[in-house]
Structures are given as structure tokens and as C-alpha cells.
Coordinates of C-alpha atoms and ligand atoms in Angstrom, one line a residue:
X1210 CA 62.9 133.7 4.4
X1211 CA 63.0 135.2 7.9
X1212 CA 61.7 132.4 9.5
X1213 CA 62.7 129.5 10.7
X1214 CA 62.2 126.9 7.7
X1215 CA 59.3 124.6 8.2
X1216 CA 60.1 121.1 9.8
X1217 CA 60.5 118.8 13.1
X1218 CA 62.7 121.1 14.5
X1219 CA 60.5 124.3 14.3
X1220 CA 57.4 122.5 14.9
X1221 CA 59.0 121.4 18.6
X1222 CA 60.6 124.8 19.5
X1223 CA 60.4 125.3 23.3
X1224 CA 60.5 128.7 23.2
X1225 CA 59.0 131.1 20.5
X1226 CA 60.4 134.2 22.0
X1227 CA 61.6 136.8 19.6
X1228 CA 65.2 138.9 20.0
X1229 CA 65.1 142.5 19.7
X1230 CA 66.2 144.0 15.9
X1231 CA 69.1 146.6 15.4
X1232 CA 67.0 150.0 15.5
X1233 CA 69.6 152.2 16.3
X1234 CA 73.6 152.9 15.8
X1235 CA 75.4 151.4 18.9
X1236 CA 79.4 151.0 19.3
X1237 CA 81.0 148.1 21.4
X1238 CA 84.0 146.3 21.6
X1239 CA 82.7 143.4 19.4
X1240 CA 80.4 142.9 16.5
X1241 CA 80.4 138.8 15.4
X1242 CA 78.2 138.8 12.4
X1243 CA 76.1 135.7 12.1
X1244 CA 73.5 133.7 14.9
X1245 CA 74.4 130.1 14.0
X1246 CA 76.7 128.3 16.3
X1247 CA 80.0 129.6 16.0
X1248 CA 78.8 133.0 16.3
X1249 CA 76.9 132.5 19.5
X1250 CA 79.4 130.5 21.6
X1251 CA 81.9 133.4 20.5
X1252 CA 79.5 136.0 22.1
X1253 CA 78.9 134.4 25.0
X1254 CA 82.6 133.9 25.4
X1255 CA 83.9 137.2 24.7
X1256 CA 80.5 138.6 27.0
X1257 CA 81.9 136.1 29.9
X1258 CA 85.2 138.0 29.3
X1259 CA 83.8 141.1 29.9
X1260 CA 83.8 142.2 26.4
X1261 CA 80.5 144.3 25.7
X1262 CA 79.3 142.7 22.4
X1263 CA 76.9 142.8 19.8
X1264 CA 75.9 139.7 17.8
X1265 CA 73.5 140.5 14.4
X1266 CA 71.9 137.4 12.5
X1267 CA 70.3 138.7 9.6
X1268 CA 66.9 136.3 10.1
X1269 CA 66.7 134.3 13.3
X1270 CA 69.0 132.8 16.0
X1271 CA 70.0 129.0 14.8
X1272 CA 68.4 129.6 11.2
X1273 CA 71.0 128.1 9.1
X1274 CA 72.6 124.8 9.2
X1275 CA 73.2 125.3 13.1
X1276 CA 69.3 124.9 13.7
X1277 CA 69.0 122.1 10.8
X1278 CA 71.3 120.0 11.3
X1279 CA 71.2 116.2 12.5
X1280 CA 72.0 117.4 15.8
X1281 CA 74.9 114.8 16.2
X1282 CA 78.3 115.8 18.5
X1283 CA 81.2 114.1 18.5
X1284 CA 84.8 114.9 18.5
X1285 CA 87.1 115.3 15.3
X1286 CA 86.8 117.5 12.2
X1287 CA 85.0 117.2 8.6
X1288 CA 88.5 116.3 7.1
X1289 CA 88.9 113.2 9.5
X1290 CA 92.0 112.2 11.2
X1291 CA 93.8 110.0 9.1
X1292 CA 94.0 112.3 6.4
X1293 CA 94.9 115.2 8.9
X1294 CA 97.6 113.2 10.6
X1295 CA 98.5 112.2 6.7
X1296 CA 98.7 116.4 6.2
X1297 CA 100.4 117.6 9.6
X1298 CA 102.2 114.8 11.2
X1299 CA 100.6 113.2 14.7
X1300 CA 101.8 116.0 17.1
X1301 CA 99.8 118.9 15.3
X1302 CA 96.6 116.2 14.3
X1303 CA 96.9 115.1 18.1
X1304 CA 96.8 119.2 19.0
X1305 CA 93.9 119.4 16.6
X1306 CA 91.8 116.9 17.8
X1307 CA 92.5 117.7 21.6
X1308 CA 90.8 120.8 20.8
X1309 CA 87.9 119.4 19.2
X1310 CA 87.2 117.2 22.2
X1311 CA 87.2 120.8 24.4
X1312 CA 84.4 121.5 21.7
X1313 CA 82.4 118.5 22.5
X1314 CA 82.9 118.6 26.2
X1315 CA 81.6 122.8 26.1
X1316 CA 78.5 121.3 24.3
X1317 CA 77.9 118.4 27.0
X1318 CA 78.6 121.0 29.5
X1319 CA 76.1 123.5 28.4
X1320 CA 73.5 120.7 27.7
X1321 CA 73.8 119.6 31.5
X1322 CA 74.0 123.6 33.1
X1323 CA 70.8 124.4 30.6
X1324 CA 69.6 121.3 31.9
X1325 CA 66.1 121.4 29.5
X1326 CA 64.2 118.2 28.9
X1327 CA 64.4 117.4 25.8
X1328 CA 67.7 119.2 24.8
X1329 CA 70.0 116.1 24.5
X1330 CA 68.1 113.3 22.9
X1331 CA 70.5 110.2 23.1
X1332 CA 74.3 109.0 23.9
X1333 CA 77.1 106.9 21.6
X1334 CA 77.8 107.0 18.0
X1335 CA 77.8 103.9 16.1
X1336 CA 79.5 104.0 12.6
X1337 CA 78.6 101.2 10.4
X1338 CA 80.2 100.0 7.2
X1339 CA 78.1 98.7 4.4
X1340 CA 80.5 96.5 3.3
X1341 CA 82.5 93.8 5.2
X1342 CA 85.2 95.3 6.2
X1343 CA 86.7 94.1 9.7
X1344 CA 90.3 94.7 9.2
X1345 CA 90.0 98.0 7.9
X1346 CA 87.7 98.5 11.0
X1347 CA 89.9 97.1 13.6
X1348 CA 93.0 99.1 12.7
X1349 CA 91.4 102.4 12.9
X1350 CA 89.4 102.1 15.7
X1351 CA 92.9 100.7 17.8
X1352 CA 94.6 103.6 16.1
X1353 CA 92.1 106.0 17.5
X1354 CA 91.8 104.3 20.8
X1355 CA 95.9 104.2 20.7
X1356 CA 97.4 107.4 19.5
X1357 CA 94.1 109.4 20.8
X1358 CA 92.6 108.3 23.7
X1359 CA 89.2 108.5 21.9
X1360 CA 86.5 106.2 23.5
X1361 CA 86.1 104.0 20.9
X1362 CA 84.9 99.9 20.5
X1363 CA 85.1 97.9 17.7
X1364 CA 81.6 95.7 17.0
X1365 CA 81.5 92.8 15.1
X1366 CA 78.5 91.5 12.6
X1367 CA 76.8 90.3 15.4
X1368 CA 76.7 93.0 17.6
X1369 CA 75.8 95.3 14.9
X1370 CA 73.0 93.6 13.6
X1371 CA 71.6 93.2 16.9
X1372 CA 71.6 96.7 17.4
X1373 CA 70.2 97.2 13.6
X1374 CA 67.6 95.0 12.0
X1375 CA 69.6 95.2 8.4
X1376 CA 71.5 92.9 6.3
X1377 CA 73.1 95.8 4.6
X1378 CA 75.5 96.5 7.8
X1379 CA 78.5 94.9 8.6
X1380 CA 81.2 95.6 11.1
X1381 CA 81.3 98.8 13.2
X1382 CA 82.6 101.0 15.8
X1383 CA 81.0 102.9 19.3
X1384 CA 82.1 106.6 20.0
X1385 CA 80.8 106.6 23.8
X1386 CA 81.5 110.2 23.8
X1387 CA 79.6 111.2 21.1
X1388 CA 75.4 112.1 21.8
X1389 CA 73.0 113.8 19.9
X1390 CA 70.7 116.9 21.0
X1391 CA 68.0 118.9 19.2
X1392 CA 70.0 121.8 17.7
X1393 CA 67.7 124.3 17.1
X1394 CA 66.7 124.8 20.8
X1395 CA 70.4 124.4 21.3
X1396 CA 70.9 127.4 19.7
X1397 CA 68.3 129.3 21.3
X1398 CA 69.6 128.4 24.8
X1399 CA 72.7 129.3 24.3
X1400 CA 71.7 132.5 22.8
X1401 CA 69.5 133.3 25.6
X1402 CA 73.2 132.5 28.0
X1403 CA 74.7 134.6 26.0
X1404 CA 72.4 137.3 26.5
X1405 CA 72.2 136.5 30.6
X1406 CA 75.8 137.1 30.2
X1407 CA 75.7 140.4 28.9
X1408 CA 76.0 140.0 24.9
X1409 CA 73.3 141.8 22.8
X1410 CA 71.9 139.6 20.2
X1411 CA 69.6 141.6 17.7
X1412 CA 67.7 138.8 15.2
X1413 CA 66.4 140.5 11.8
X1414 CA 69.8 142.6 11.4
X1415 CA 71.4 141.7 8.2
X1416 CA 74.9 142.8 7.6
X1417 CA 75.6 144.8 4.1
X1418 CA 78.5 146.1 4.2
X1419 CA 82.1 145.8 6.5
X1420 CA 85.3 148.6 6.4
X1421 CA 87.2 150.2 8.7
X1422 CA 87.4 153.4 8.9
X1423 CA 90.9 154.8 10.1
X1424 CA 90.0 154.1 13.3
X1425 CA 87.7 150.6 14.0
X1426 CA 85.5 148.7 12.3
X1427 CA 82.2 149.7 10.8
X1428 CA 79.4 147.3 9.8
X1429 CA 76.6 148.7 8.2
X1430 CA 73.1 146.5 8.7
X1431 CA 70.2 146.6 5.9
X1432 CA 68.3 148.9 8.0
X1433 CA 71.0 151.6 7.8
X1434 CA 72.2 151.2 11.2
X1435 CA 75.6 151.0 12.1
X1436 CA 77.7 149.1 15.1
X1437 CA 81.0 150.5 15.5
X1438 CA 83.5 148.1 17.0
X1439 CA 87.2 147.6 17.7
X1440 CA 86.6 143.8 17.0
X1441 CA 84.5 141.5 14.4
X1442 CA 84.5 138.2 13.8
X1443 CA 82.5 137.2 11.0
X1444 CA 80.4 133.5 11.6
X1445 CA 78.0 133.7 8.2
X1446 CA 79.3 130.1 6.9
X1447 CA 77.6 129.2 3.6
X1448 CA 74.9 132.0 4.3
X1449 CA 77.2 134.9 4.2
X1450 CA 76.9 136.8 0.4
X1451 CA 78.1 140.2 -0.9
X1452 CA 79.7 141.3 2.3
X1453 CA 83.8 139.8 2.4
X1454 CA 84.1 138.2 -0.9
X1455 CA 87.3 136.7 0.4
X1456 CA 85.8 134.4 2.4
X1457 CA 82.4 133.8 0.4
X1458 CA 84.7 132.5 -2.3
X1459 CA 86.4 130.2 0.0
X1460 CA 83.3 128.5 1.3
X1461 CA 81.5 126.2 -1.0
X1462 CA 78.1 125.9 0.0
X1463 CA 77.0 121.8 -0.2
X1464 CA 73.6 121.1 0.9
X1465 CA 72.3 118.2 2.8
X1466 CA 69.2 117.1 2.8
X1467 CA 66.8 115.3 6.5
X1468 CA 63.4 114.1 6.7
X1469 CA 61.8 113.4 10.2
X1470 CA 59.0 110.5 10.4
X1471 CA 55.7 110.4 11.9
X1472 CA 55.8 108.7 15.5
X1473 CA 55.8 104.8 15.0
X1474 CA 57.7 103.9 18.4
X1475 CA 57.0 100.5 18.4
X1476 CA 58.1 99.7 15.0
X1477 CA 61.0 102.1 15.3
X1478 CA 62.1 100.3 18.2
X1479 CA 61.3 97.0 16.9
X1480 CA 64.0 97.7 13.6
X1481 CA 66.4 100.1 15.0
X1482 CA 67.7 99.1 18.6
X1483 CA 70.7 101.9 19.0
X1484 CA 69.7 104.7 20.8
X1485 CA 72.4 107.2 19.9
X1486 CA 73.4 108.6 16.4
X1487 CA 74.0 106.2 13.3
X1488 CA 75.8 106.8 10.0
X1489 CA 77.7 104.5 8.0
X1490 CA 81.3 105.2 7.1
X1491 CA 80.8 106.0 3.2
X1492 CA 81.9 109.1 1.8
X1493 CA 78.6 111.3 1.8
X1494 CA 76.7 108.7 3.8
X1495 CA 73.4 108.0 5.6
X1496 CA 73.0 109.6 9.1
X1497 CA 70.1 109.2 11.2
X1498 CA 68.6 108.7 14.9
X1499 CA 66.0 108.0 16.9
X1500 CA 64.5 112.1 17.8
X1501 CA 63.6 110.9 21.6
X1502 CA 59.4 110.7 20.9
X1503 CA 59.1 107.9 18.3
X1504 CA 60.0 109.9 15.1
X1505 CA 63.3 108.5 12.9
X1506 CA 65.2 111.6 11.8
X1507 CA 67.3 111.0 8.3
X1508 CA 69.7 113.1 6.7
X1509 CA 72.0 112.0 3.6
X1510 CA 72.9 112.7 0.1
X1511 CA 74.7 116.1 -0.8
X1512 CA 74.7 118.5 -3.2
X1513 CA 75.8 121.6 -4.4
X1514 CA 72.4 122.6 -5.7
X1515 CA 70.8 125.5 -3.1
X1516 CA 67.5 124.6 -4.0
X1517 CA 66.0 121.4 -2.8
X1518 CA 65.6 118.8 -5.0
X1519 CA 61.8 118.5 -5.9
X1520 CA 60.7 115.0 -4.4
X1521 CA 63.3 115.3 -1.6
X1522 CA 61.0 113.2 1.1
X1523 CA 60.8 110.4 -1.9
X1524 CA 64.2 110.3 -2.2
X1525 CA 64.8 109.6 1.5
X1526 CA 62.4 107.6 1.7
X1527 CA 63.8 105.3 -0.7
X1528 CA 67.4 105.5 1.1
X1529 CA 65.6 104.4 4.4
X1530 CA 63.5 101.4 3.0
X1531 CA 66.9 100.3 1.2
X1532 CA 68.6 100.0 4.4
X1533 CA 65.4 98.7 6.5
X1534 CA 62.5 97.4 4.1
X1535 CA 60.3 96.4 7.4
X1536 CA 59.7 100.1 8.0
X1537 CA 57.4 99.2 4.3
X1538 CA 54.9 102.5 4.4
X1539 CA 56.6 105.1 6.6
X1540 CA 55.0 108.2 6.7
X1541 CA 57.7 111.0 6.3
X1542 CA 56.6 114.0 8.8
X1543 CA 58.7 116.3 7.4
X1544 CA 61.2 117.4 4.7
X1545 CA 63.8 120.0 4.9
X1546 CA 67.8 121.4 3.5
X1547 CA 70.5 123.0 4.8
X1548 CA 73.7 124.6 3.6
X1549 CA 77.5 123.6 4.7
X1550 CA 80.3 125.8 4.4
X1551 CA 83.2 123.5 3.3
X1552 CA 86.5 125.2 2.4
X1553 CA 88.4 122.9 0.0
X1554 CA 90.4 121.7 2.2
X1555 CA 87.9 120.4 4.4
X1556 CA 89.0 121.8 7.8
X1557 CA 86.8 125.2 9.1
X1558 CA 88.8 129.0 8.6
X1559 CA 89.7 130.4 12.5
X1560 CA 91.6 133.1 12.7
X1561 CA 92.8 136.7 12.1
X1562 CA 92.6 138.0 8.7
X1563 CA 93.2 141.7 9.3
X1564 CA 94.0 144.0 12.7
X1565 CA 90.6 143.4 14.3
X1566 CA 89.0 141.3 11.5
X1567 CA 88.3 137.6 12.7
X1568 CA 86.9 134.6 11.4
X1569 CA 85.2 131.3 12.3
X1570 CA 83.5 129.5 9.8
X1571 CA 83.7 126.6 7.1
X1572 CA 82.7 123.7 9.7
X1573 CA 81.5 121.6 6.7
X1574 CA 79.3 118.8 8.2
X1575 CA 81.1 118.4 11.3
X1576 CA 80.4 121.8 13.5
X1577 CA 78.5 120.5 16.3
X1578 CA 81.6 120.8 18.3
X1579 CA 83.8 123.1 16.3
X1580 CA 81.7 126.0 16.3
X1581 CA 82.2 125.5 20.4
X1582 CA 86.1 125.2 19.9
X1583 CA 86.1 128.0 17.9
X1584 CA 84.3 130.4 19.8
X1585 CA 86.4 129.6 22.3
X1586 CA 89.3 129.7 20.7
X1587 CA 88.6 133.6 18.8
X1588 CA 87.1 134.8 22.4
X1589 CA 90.3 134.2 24.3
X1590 CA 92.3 135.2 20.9
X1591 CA 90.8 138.9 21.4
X1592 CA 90.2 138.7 25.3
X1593 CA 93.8 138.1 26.2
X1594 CA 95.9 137.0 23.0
X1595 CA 95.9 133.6 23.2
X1596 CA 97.3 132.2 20.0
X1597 CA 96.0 129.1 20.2
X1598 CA 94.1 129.5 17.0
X1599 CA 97.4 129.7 15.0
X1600 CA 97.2 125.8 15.2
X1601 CA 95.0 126.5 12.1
X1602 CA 96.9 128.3 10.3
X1603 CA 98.0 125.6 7.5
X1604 CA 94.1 126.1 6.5
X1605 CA 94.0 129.4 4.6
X1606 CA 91.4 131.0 2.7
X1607 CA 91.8 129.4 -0.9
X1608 CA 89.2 130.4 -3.7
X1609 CA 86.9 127.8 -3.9
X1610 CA 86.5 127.6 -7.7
X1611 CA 83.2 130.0 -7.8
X1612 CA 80.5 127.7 -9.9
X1613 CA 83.9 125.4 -11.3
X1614 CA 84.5 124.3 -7.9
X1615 CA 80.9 123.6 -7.1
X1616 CA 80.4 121.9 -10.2
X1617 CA 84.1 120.1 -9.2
X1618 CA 82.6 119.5 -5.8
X1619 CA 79.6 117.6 -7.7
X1620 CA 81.6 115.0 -10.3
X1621 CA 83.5 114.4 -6.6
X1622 CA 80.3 113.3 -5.1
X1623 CA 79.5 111.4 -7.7
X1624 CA 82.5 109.7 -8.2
X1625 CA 82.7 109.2 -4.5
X1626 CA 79.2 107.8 -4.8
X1627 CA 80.1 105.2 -7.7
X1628 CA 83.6 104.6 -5.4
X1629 CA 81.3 103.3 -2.6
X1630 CA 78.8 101.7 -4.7
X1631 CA 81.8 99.5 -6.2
X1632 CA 83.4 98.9 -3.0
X1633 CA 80.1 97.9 -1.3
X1634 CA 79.6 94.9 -4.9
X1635 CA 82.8 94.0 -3.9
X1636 CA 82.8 92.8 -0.6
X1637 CA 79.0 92.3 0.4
X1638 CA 79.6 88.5 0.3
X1639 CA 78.6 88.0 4.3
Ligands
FAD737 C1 71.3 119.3 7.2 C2 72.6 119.4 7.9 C3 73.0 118.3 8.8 C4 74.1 118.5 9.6 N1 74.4 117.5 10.5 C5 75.4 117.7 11.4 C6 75.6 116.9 12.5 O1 74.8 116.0 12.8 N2 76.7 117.1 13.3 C7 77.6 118.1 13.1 O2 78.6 118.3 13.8 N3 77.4 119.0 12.0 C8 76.3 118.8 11.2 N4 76.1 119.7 10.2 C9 77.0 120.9 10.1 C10 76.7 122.0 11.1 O3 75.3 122.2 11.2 C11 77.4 123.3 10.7 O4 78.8 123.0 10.5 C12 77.3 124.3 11.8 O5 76.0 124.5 12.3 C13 77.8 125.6 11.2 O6 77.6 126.7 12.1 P1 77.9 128.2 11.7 O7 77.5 129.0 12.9 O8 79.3 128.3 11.2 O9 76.9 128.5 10.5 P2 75.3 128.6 10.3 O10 74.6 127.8 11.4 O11 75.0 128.3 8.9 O12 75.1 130.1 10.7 C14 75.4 131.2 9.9 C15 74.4 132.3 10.3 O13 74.9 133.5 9.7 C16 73.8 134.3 9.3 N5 74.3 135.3 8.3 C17 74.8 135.0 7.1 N6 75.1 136.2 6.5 C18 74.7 137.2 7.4 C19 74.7 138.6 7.3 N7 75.2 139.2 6.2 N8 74.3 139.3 8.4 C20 73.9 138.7 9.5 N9 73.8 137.3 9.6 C21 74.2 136.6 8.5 C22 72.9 133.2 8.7 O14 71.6 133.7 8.6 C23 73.1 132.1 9.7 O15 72.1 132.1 10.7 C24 75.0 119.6 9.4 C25 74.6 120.6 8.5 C26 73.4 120.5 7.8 C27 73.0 121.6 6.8

């Protein structure tokens, strides 16, 4: 387990380089716990701050769902805007999503200053129903382009199926802001910024245990030593066990499943014209894009299973010739799964639980650029008390149900499943 897991995104690492591992007690002003996203953008944050800071992943920088994900960044939240505007009002949804476009534009940012071939992959987001749909369509996109300002265009049949050789698509919209990068290298290189910045990131440094002794914060690693800090924000998402039970029990761990194809670049091209990132607008949908060097990477289905289902690659497969039957014998390249942290209310946990205890984390499957708002958003918290992140604080820590709530979250999918199943019966007649 303390490698990365085997797949496209491991196979085209640009740099192999090991971090160091925790070997000795240290003390510092900050300890973030966890080397996915969240916890690396607040390191090098609070290390741009001047902060001297300590990051420990317990395996290896980017090796949960930050370095398998589908590598897609765009603005907005796992919960969706609608039903957060339905939830807050528009002011506070508007506040919201302001700050996850600051999250997108930190990740476009860094892409450009690392400036790495090979690092961003492709620009625009085009959502696709699977069901005609146009009204429904047009008022949300005019809504978002309205009340938002977000970059959005409505397509009709046409232009969709110009850009996608399938019969199953109907209307859609283009997010021009959105793009998609490889997130695994992503990780690395902003790990390897934060370190150029001053933070100390030690791979292989598992955190057991967390209290506070009186006087700061103690967090004990696996190897016995200990880091000592007035600070720590704790970034473990659906990886994080046995350590604040308080969280772990708000974050239901859903995995998602992605296969990458061997190169066909003409026949990829030939069926699939879009360059940028693809999903259709069910529930738990079909996400997927064109990787940059010919391969089609697809991610879909969830489940509250940890383990991978046994005949995962089939099961994609099956999804993809569904959609596009000319792709006929695809060879899948590789196979893989990854957890999300959802809290039940959908929207990620930032904030201050105790003097000096922080948290980021419950990004469900939208973190690309709320990990980056976040880390901002804690760093500046404990550099110079910005509250900001009390624009979050209608989304507490609830108990996610233990195994009841995963097995809730299940029926849901399900259900959700059948919902879009029925709806797409229903109004396929184009
Ligand atoms: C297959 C898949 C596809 C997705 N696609 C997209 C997408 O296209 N776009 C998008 O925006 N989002 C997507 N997501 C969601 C996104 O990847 C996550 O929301 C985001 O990466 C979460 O980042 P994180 O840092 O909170 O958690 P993680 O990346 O999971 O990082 C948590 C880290 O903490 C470490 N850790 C846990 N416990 C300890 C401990 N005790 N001590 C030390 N370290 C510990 C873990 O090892 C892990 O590295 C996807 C997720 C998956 C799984």
C-alpha cells in the first residue's frame, strides 16, 4: 500500500523522486496531516506566510484521490449551486462560489508558473444531457451566466453531436473556464513548491495519534516520532482512520472507479471531437477525456464498497461502448479506484474545530479547486485571522451514519440510478 497504485497516472510520472520520512522529533509552527491536495496547497501557503511547517502523508505525496482522480477543474462545489442557492439564499451561494473560482484560478496559475509539458492536458467543459432536455438546459445555463458571471454557452443537438459521435447525447452546455490536467504530477509539483518555499513534506509518516498537551499540539507518527506544533490542520479526506473520530465519522468514503485506454488517436479523434473534459449531467454520471497522447480516460459509477469491484475494466468498458459503439474492441490500458470524502451534506468541512485544531477536507468529487480554496482559505485563517472560512460554517461535522449511512448512501445511488434511467425512457424521443 505505500505506493502509488498501479495505472496511467503512475506509469507517466515525470518525476520518481522520493521525499524524505519523519526520522526524528521536530516542533514547528504547523503540522497539516495528509499529502493530497488540500494539504499541500495549505503548506505551501502557510510556508509563503512565513509559517515553518511540516506536512506528513502517511504513503506518498498525491496518493489518494488527489493523484486519481479525473483530473478535471472547474469552478463550483460537489453540492451544486442550485441546491446551495436553494440552502443559503443567492448572496452567501454567490460568496461561495466566488471563492471556488479563486480555487480554479490558483490551479490555472500554478499550472502556467510550473509551466511542465504535459501538466494541463486540455481546456472547456462540456456537460451533456442524455436525455432531451433543452429548456431545462437553457434556464440554467442563463441562470449561471446571469446571477454568476460563470463562462457558460448553451449547445444545441447539433453542436453537440458534432463534437460527440453519439446518439445518446442531446443538448449541452461549455464551461470555457474549466480544463483538465494530469493530477498526480500536479501534486508532486506543487509539493516540490511547497518545499522550494520552505515547508517540510516527509512521505511515509503516518499519523496515529493527535492531543494537546496543555500547551500545543502533539501528533504522534507510526514510527514513534513526534512533531510538536502550535497549529494542525488535518487534510486525510476518506483516507484518514483511527486518529479524530469526529471527522472520520462525518466523511463517508464513496468510491469511483477510471480506466485509461490504449493509444488509438485516430479513432479517438475520429468519435470524440471535444478536446476538454466531458460528463453528462446525471446524478453519478460518466466523466471522461481525451489524456493529451491518444489514450481515452473514463471514470463513472460509485460506490460505497472500498474494494474494487472484481471486473471493474469490463464494467467501463461496457459504459463506454454504450455511449460510443464505433470504439467496438477498445483495449482498456488500465484500471484503477479511488475514495471521496463526502460529508452528508455534500459541501467539504473548513474550519476551526478546537484552539489550533483545523480542518479541510470532505471535497466529495469536486476538489480539484476546493482543496486550492481551502488551503488558502485555512493558511490566511492561521497566518493573519482572516475569517473568511466562517462562510462555511452552515456545514458542520454531522455523523455520517457509520455502515447505515454508507449503506443509505448506496439505495441513494441506486435510486438515483433508476431516477435517471426513467427520466432518460422518457424523453429520448429525438
Ligand atoms: C477516481 C476519482 C475521480 C475524481 N475526479 C475528480 C475530478 O475530475 N475533478 C475534481 O474536482 N475532483 C475529482 N475527484 C475528487 C478529488 O480528487 C478529491 O476531492 C480531492 O483530491 C481530495 O483531496 P484531499 O487532499 O482532501 O484528499 P486526498 O487526496 O484523498 O488526500 C488525503 C491524503 O491524506 C493521507 N492520510 C490519510 N490519513 C493519514 C494519516 N493518518 N497520516 C498521514 N497521512 C494521512 C492519505 O494517504 C492521502 O494521501 C475525484 C476523486 C476520485 C477518487
Amino acid at each position: 500500500m505505500s505506493d502509488y497504485i498501479s495505472g496511467y497516472y503512475q506509469q507517466s510520472l515525470t518525476d520518481r523522486r522520493d521525499c524524505k520520512v519523519l526520522e526524528t522529533h521536530c516542533a514547528v509552527d504547523v503540522c497539516v496531516v495528509g499529502g493530497g491536495l488540500a494539504g499541500l496547497t495549505t503548506a505551501r501557503e502557510l510556508a509563503i506566510g512565513g509559517k515553518k511547517v511540516v506536512l506528513l502523508e502517511q504513503y506518498k505525496i498525491g496518493w489518494g484521490a488527489s493523484g486519481r482522480n479525473g483530473g478535471f477543474v472547474s469552478s463550483g462545489f460537489a453540492l451544486g449551486m442550485p441546491a446551495l442557492e436553494k440552502r443559503l439564499g443567492f448572496r452567501h451561494a454567490k460568496a461561495l462560489y466566488d471563492l471556488s473560482v479563486t480555487g480554479l484560478e490558483y490551479v490555472a496559475d500554478r499550472v502556467r508558473d510550473f509551466s511542465d509539458d504535459g501538466l494541463k492536458t486540455g481546456d472547456g467543459w462540456l456537460s451533456v444531457s442524455r436525455h432531451d432536455d433543452e429548456n431545462n438546459i437553457r434556464r440554467s445555463t442563463s441562470h449561471m451566466v446571469d446571477a454568476y458571471g460563470a463562462p457558460l454557452r448553451y449547445c444545441d443537438i447539433a453542436t453537440v453531436r458534432r463534437e460527440l459521435k453519439s446518439k445518446r447525447y442531446f443538448q449541452g452546455c461549455i464551461d470555457s473556464s474549466a480544463f483538465h490536467i494530469h493530477p498526480l504530477n500536479y501534486a508532486r509539483r506543487l509539493a516540490e513548491d511547497a518545499q522550494q518555499h520552505g515547508a517540510i513534506v516527509y512521505e511515509q509518516s503516518g499519523v496515529i495519534n493527535l492531543f494537546y498537551d496543555g500547551l500545543e499540539w502533539v501528533v504522534e507518527t507510526r514510527s514513534g516520532n513526534v512533531v510538536r506544533a502550535r497549529d494542525v490542520v488535518m487534510c486525510g479526506s476518506a483516507y484518514l482512520q483511527k486518529v479524530l473520530p469526529k471527522i472520520e465519522r462525518a466523511i463517508l468514503p464513496v468510491a469511483t472507479y477510471v480506466i485509461t485506454t490504449i493509444p488509438e488517436p485516430d479513432m479517438l479523434d475520429n468519435i470524440i471531437g471535444y478536446d476538454g473534459c466531458i460528463a453528462d449531467t446525471r446524478r453519478a454520471g460518466d466523466y471522461y477525456r481525451k489524456t493529451g497522447n491518444g489514450r481515452l480516460l473514463w471514470g463513472g459509477r460509485i460506490s460505497t464498497r472500498r474494494s474494487e469491484p472484481r471486473k471493474l475494466a469490463g464494467l467501463l468498458k461496457k459504459d463506454i461502448l454504450s455511449i460510443y459503439p464505433e470504439f467496438g474492441d477498445l483495449k482498456i490500458e488500465s484500471a484503477w479506484s479511488g475514495l471521496m470524502g463526502y460529508c452528508v451534506h455534500k459541501m467539504p468541512l473548513i474550519g476551526n474545530l478546537k484552539p489550533g485544531l483545523w480542518v479541510a477536507t470532505g471535497f466529495g468529487g469536486h476538489g480539484l479547486n476546493t482543496t486550492a480554496m481551502a488551503g488558502k482559505l485555512i493558511a490566511s485563517a492561521i497566518g493573519s485571522g482572516d475569517d473568511q472560512y466562517k462562510l462555511f460554517d452552515p456545514f458542520k461535522a454531522m455523523w455520517g451514519g457509520g455502515v447505515l449511512g454508507r449503506s443509505a448512501t448506496q439505495i441513494a445511488y441506486w435510486h438515483m440510478q433508476l431516477k435517471d434511467k426513467w427520466d432518460e425512457r422518457r424523453k429520448s424521443k429525438a
